[in-house]
Amino acid sequence: MHVPDVSVVVIAYNDAERLPTAVRSVLEQTLHGVEVVIVDDCSKDDTFTVAQALAAENPDRVRAFQLPENSGGCGAPRNHGIRHATGTYVMFLDSDDVLERNACRNMLDAAESTGSDLVSGLCVRVHLDSRHKKTTEWYPWLYARTRTIESITELADLLVFDTLSTNKCYRRAFLLEQGLEFPVGIHYEDLLFSAQAYVAARRITLIPNHVYYWNVQEKAAAKSISNRRHEIANFVHRMEIHRRVDALLESRGYDELKYRKDIKFLKHDLVLHLRDLPLLGDDYRREFARLANGYLAEIDPRAYEEVQRMHAICAYLLSKEDWPNLIPATDALTNPGRLTVPLAERDGQVYWCAEHLDTEQGRQILDVTSSHYDAKPLTSLALGNRLTSYSSRAGVVSLAGRVVNPLGRIRPDMELGAVLEFSARRSVGGRTVRIPVGTIRHAGAWIEWEGEADIARAVRPLGIIDAVWDVRLILTVDGQDLRTRVSVGGTPVDQAGSLRIRPRLTTLVSDRFVPQVTRKGNLSYVLAAEGRAAAHTTAMIEGAMHGRAARLAKTSLRRLLRAKKDLNSGETKLRVYHEVYSRLPIRKGLVVFESHLGKQYSDSPRAVYEEMRRQGVAFGAVWSYAGAKPTGFPEDATLVRRWSWPYLRALAQAEFWIDNQGFPLRLTKRPGTTYIQTWHGTALKRMGFDEPHTKSRGLAAQASFQQALDRFDHFLIRGEHDRRTLARAFRLRDEVLLPVGYPRNDSLVEARREEARTGRRDRGPLAAELGIDPEKKILLYAPTFRAAPGGKVRAFEAPFDIEEFADRFGDTYTLLIRTHYLNSVSLPPSVRGRVVDVSRLHDVTPLLALADGLITDYSSVMFDYGLLDRPMVFFAYDYEEYAKENRGTYFDLKEHAPGPVVATEDELFGVIANLPDEADSKYAAARQRFNADFSEYDRGDAARRIVTTFFTGSGK
């Protein structure tokens, strides 16, 4: 008898309707040697009958089994499936999900080629409740590439994050030899089974292919186990599984894995349940605290330092059972960024609350100084606003609440005002109603308000389209509007009853507003049918909802929304750009400038633009900006938002494109347009087609990338190193290269010349603007871009103790911190005046000219700063990871660095303490070699030569 390559165990319970789809996804695999083992968990509907029919239709490939009694979970049916599987490998599939068509083939190929006991692929969550069935990949950074590990200790994140059993393929002999089975009679069985399999496997392979589609339906009538968090038994099971996994790790001596798992528990598992606490009763909270705190006591204290501050605060306050401070904190968890408490200030530090500050741990965890609640504009803060009372009578709602007054920043002498805003979540034209609030008063740590809203008179919904209305309070403080969502908290709103309203379309479908609490705990209203509509039969209401009038209204809305969406979609804009705008005449003298994808007015495009203004060139200037409002851009240019219609038209009609990174890749440059690519830095890390990620892309993607690069008519280089690296990596023709240096560096070359001529350094006005003590020297810390796992942008965290730096060197140096333009940084108030965040300044070049010394890691600013012949220190604390595990480098920084390369904070501070000797005099010759190797074309006249060549001289 032929042994199947893979047995797929499909488990089902009361799921007769969806089971055939799941089974069909197995039978239609591109790998034919696959069998299906259906295990029905003693369903009460026709599921087993359907399973038997599928087996009868496919007698050689499908077998069906039924458990004698319902087990209440996934463990027992999966174990039954393992025992009856005959394939060399085993996979698991739930009846409401499906396998990707090539899943079994890809899994088998990986297992056979590597000899792995376990192969894991990428799971995709399909959100069935969303209008377009949105999909999200499950921890995709784990599956960025194919890799094989010999032990789970090599990749702790796999055990910590991917706890699914269904996106994996197991060697059946491995399961039997190790006696691996799912726990029975307890939920969250995947967590333990996956941990046991990871720990026991002699080899594990990860593949970057989609293998499993996990259908998620949060609005289903029958909630899944993971969505029944309001049941205390749910949390009991979660805690028991975690204890069993911890015992497994501890028995193997895997302390680091346990520590990483503790971090995930604080940031994920615990948070899932904490978010529901405001909506649950005291009995639940007490039992929840008892269970959670018993487990929290065993967590490594270091884990609190590795999670987001609000996660740590909630866990800590839970351990203290401090409900008055914890409940607002959980509101901030559910609504990230919302400030839900007035805060407390002690000795220059800002804390979440005034309690628990008598211990070092309490002060450390509750410290929120870095969030700058004391310094950010009030308009940028999301202030918490909680109901304190709610009632309704005869269609009039009476509401009262209080808004957080952070650290008393809303002073008693400030003029206050407020309106309640009711806005339709989905509507044609975005319907909004505003009603003035009768009472608004200052109450110390809070701003209290009371108001009435005559819903029946003020709110006239259409009746079918605008089914949900959100409530906001707009607080006006000295003329500035602070928008707040109204949080329900513990105030009962459902007992007040519904409100009669008069929809514009029909009262047959809805004639009431029913107050409801959103998933994030905020007040909203939902249209419902009572009164006259309730007198009709359910069938009539359903008929009205789905009848001709309703269908016409909904169809019209869908068309309007689709037309609006389509009009502004990327594909529509591309089509209009190529088919309409690109047929318009090119406008002589029109120049479109862009720097760092529109995020800045800076760099070489700025230097060229300002040189054109200095030389009096007659041209039409257009600058691209990203974001809602442009700040810091020139007033004598036309500003267009990136990807807007004016932006596309300007690019289509421009005589010149000038930027330092890349205009949108899919926009074709017209033959009459000249593209001057100034680029943004000499390459240390591998770029373009030298980068592993680019090499791994398909041929079509590579061809598209090359087509975008071929748009460059001129590409600026500052040395032969650029020719050997960037030009080759981008596959640029030699005639495209323009060896004139970088216009942004002209001012640095001139500054060095002037300093050599006069023997003194002119700081200029920038130092005074930044409030820098003229007696202090200036150090600039400018690291390269740092990304979170998966390449996501994250807030930058300094790799050295900023407060320690300020205490040790603050009397001698002012430290300027300039993060990459994609990152941001928060500084503690204690270093104010000694450490300055200059990340928001568009252009880094004036900062380089200002600095007496540079601290960097791998940023290309090292090549620019070298032109000043001033000391540099390279804090390469993660060099091995960056150079080898990231994407590789063109040269060894340690061999070529024109300054000391240090790896620890102590080494860094030691060099700074002896800066003139350690980083200056010792490396004078190295700086000269560095400039000769990388910057030989930077002569101080790049901008002038470009303007002369293309705009004023014979080269145009």
Tab-separated table of C-alpha atoms in Angstrom, residues 308-510:
chain	number	residue	atom	x	y	z
A	308	GLN	CA	6.285	49.307	26.329
A	309	ARG	CA	5.951	51.561	29.333
A	310	MET	CA	2.171	51.230	29.541
A	311	HIS	CA	2.401	47.425	29.501
A	312	ALA	CA	4.814	47.526	32.434
A	313	ILE	CA	2.706	50.094	34.301
A	314	CYS	CA	-0.451	47.989	33.999
A	315	ALA	CA	1.283	44.810	35.130
A	316	TYR	CA	2.827	46.633	38.092
A	317	LEU	CA	-0.418	48.294	39.168
A	318	LEU	CA	-2.178	44.930	38.845
A	319	SER	CA	0.418	43.383	41.156
A	320	LYS	CA	-0.500	46.097	43.671
A	321	GLU	CA	-4.238	45.649	42.960
A	322	ASP	CA	-4.412	49.426	42.650
A	323	TRP	CA	-7.701	49.597	40.750
A	324	PRO	CA	-8.162	53.416	40.786
A	325	ASN	CA	-4.879	53.804	38.876
A	326	LEU	CA	-5.016	50.545	36.920
A	327	ILE	CA	-8.399	51.027	35.234
A	328	PRO	CA	-7.372	54.336	33.593
A	329	ALA	CA	-4.105	52.670	32.573
A	330	THR	CA	-5.997	49.871	30.822
A	331	ASP	CA	-7.964	52.540	28.953
A	332	ALA	CA	-4.619	53.890	27.729
A	333	LEU	CA	-3.702	50.352	26.634
A	334	THR	CA	-6.850	50.056	24.556
A	335	ASN	CA	-6.417	53.559	23.146
A	336	PRO	CA	-2.642	53.938	22.577
A	337	GLY	CA	-1.389	57.459	23.185
A	338	ARG	CA	-4.380	58.518	25.269
A	339	LEU	CA	-3.432	60.221	28.551
A	340	THR	CA	-6.001	59.013	31.071
A	341	VAL	CA	-4.586	60.334	34.380
A	342	PRO	CA	-3.400	63.775	35.577
A	343	LEU	CA	0.158	62.460	36.265
A	344	ALA	CA	2.481	63.380	39.122
A	345	GLU	CA	5.779	65.269	39.157
A	346	ARG	CA	8.573	64.612	41.646
A	347	ASP	CA	12.108	66.032	41.522
A	348	GLY	CA	11.930	66.865	37.837
A	349	GLN	CA	10.559	63.448	36.825
A	350	VAL	CA	7.014	62.742	35.642
A	351	TYR	CA	5.166	59.638	36.884
A	352	TRP	CA	1.923	57.923	35.918
A	353	CYS	CA	0.547	58.360	39.421
A	354	ALA	CA	1.615	59.659	42.826
A	355	GLU	CA	1.356	56.264	44.536
A	356	HIS	CA	4.088	53.575	44.838
A	357	LEU	CA	6.948	56.051	44.436
A	358	ASP	CA	8.524	54.997	47.714
A	359	THR	CA	10.342	52.072	46.054
A	360	GLU	CA	12.984	51.997	43.333
A	361	GLN	CA	10.939	49.554	41.254
A	362	GLY	CA	7.814	51.699	41.509
A	363	ARG	CA	9.667	54.847	40.441
A	364	GLN	CA	11.367	53.062	37.575
A	365	ILE	CA	8.220	51.480	36.131
A	366	LEU	CA	5.866	54.430	36.649
A	367	ASP	CA	8.296	56.978	35.177
A	368	VAL	CA	6.770	58.467	31.984
A	369	THR	CA	9.133	61.434	31.718
A	370	SER	CA	10.326	60.386	28.270
A	371	SER	CA	6.821	60.837	26.850
A	372	HIS	CA	7.189	64.619	27.302
A	373	TYR	CA	3.672	65.142	28.597
A	374	ASP	CA	5.050	68.231	30.344
A	375	ALA	CA	6.431	69.789	27.173
A	376	LYS	CA	4.346	68.697	24.193
A	377	PRO	CA	1.711	71.173	22.954
A	378	LEU	CA	-1.680	70.437	24.496
A	379	THR	CA	-3.126	70.101	21.010
A	380	SER	CA	-0.820	67.135	20.359
A	381	LEU	CA	-1.988	65.229	23.467
A	382	ALA	CA	-4.893	62.791	23.368
A	383	LEU	CA	-6.493	63.726	26.681
A	384	GLY	CA	-8.630	61.158	28.423
A	385	ASN	CA	-12.281	62.118	28.877
A	386	ARG	CA	-14.459	59.840	31.003
A	387	LEU	CA	-18.196	59.947	31.646
A	388	THR	CA	-19.203	60.504	35.251
A	389	SER	CA	-22.972	60.382	34.679
A	390	TYR	CA	-25.408	59.589	31.891
A	391	SER	CA	-29.196	59.705	31.652
A	392	SER	CA	-31.912	60.413	29.127
A	393	ARG	CA	-35.532	61.538	29.162
A	394	ALA	CA	-37.896	62.373	26.337
A	395	GLY	CA	-35.154	62.281	23.719
A	396	VAL	CA	-32.796	64.547	25.681
A	397	VAL	CA	-29.483	63.090	26.876
A	398	SER	CA	-27.787	64.489	29.968
A	399	LEU	CA	-24.087	63.783	30.129
A	400	ALA	CA	-21.295	64.789	32.470
A	401	GLY	CA	-17.640	63.910	32.456
A	402	ARG	CA	-14.147	65.045	33.224
A	403	VAL	CA	-11.096	65.603	31.041
A	404	VAL	CA	-7.553	65.018	32.243
A	405	ASN	CA	-5.627	68.201	33.057
A	406	PRO	CA	-2.037	66.938	32.766
A	407	LEU	CA	0.189	68.398	35.496
A	408	GLY	CA	-2.225	71.344	35.779
A	409	ARG	CA	-1.158	72.696	32.385
A	410	ILE	CA	-4.686	73.995	31.751
A	411	ARG	CA	-4.481	76.880	34.219
A	412	PRO	CA	-7.487	78.433	35.994
A	413	ASP	CA	-6.940	81.721	34.143
A	414	MET	CA	-7.341	80.089	30.745
A	415	GLU	CA	-10.614	80.584	28.876
A	416	LEU	CA	-12.580	77.342	28.490
A	417	GLY	CA	-15.327	76.237	26.153
A	418	ALA	CA	-16.701	72.933	24.867
A	419	VAL	CA	-19.093	71.339	22.386
A	420	LEU	CA	-20.355	67.782	22.034
A	421	GLU	CA	-19.846	66.406	18.544
A	422	PHE	CA	-21.968	63.586	17.128
A	423	SER	CA	-20.520	62.280	13.860
A	424	ALA	CA	-21.628	59.481	11.548
A	425	ARG	CA	-18.922	56.886	11.146
A	426	ARG	CA	-19.944	56.161	7.555
A	427	SER	CA	-21.959	58.658	5.581
A	428	VAL	CA	-22.089	60.542	2.333
A	429	GLY	CA	-20.427	63.858	3.032
A	430	GLY	CA	-19.413	62.947	6.610
A	431	ARG	CA	-22.414	64.178	8.630
A	432	THR	CA	-21.556	65.939	11.911
A	433	VAL	CA	-23.696	67.675	14.555
A	434	ARG	CA	-22.239	69.942	17.260
A	435	ILE	CA	-24.085	70.916	20.431
A	436	PRO	CA	-22.681	73.466	22.933
A	437	VAL	CA	-21.917	72.184	26.439
A	438	GLY	CA	-23.729	74.083	29.182
A	439	THR	CA	-21.149	73.855	31.968
A	440	ILE	CA	-17.355	73.675	31.762
A	441	ARG	CA	-15.184	74.344	34.795
A	442	HIS	CA	-11.656	74.017	36.080
A	443	ALA	CA	-11.329	71.388	38.833
A	444	GLY	CA	-7.612	71.136	39.513
A	445	ALA	CA	-6.436	67.834	38.094
A	446	TRP	CA	-9.526	67.672	35.871
A	447	ILE	CA	-11.689	69.803	33.625
A	448	GLU	CA	-15.301	68.966	34.439
A	449	TRP	CA	-18.168	69.383	32.004
A	450	GLU	CA	-21.934	68.884	31.903
A	451	GLY	CA	-24.301	69.164	28.996
A	452	GLU	CA	-27.589	68.198	27.426
A	453	ALA	CA	-28.241	67.100	23.879
A	454	ASP	CA	-31.704	67.047	22.365
A	455	ILE	CA	-30.997	64.123	20.081
A	456	ALA	CA	-34.461	64.068	18.518
A	457	ARG	CA	-34.140	67.664	17.300
A	458	ALA	CA	-30.428	67.914	16.577
A	459	VAL	CA	-29.548	64.606	14.945
A	460	ARG	CA	-31.288	63.623	11.703
A	461	PRO	CA	-29.580	60.501	10.324
A	462	LEU	CA	-30.329	59.268	6.847
A	463	GLY	CA	-31.452	56.034	8.437
A	464	ILE	CA	-29.775	53.194	6.528
A	465	ILE	CA	-26.319	54.361	5.588
A	466	ASP	CA	-25.160	56.160	8.739
A	467	ALA	CA	-25.872	53.380	11.224
A	468	VAL	CA	-23.177	54.218	13.809
A	469	TRP	CA	-22.502	57.626	15.382
A	470	ASP	CA	-19.466	58.439	17.534
A	471	VAL	CA	-19.391	61.012	20.324
A	472	ARG	CA	-16.564	63.460	20.987
A	473	LEU	CA	-16.100	66.436	23.259
A	474	ILE	CA	-14.147	69.296	21.710
A	475	LEU	CA	-12.582	71.269	24.554
A	476	THR	CA	-11.442	74.791	23.688
A	477	VAL	CA	-8.579	76.195	25.789
A	478	ASP	CA	-7.598	79.794	25.046
A	479	GLY	CA	-8.863	79.391	21.489
A	480	GLN	CA	-7.160	76.033	20.856
A	481	ASP	CA	-9.358	72.992	20.159
A	482	LEU	CA	-8.556	69.756	21.973
A	483	ARG	CA	-10.523	66.832	20.516
A	484	THR	CA	-11.376	64.012	22.924
A	485	ARG	CA	-13.292	60.757	22.639
A	486	VAL	CA	-15.835	60.211	25.421
A	487	SER	CA	-14.874	57.064	27.321
A	488	VAL	CA	-17.697	55.236	29.130
A	489	GLY	CA	-15.605	53.725	31.924
A	490	GLY	CA	-17.863	52.252	34.590
A	491	THR	CA	-20.807	54.570	33.918
A	492	PRO	CA	-23.870	52.548	32.813
A	493	VAL	CA	-25.308	53.859	29.561
A	494	ASP	CA	-27.498	50.943	28.506
A	495	GLN	CA	-29.919	51.388	31.430
A	496	ALA	CA	-30.927	54.850	30.223
A	497	GLY	CA	-32.754	53.356	27.257
A	498	SER	CA	-32.920	54.284	23.605
A	499	LEU	CA	-33.730	57.675	22.084
A	500	ARG	CA	-36.392	58.370	19.498
A	501	ILE	CA	-35.047	59.911	16.292
A	502	ARG	CA	-36.475	60.752	12.871
A	503	PRO	CA	-34.392	59.298	10.029
A	504	ARG	CA	-34.647	61.123	6.725
A	505	LEU	CA	-35.190	57.981	4.629
A	506	THR	CA	-37.652	55.845	6.586
A	507	THR	CA	-38.660	55.043	10.165
A	508	LEU	CA	-39.594	51.492	9.152
A	509	VAL	CA	-35.954	50.463	9.296
A	510	SER	CA	-34.873	52.493	12.308
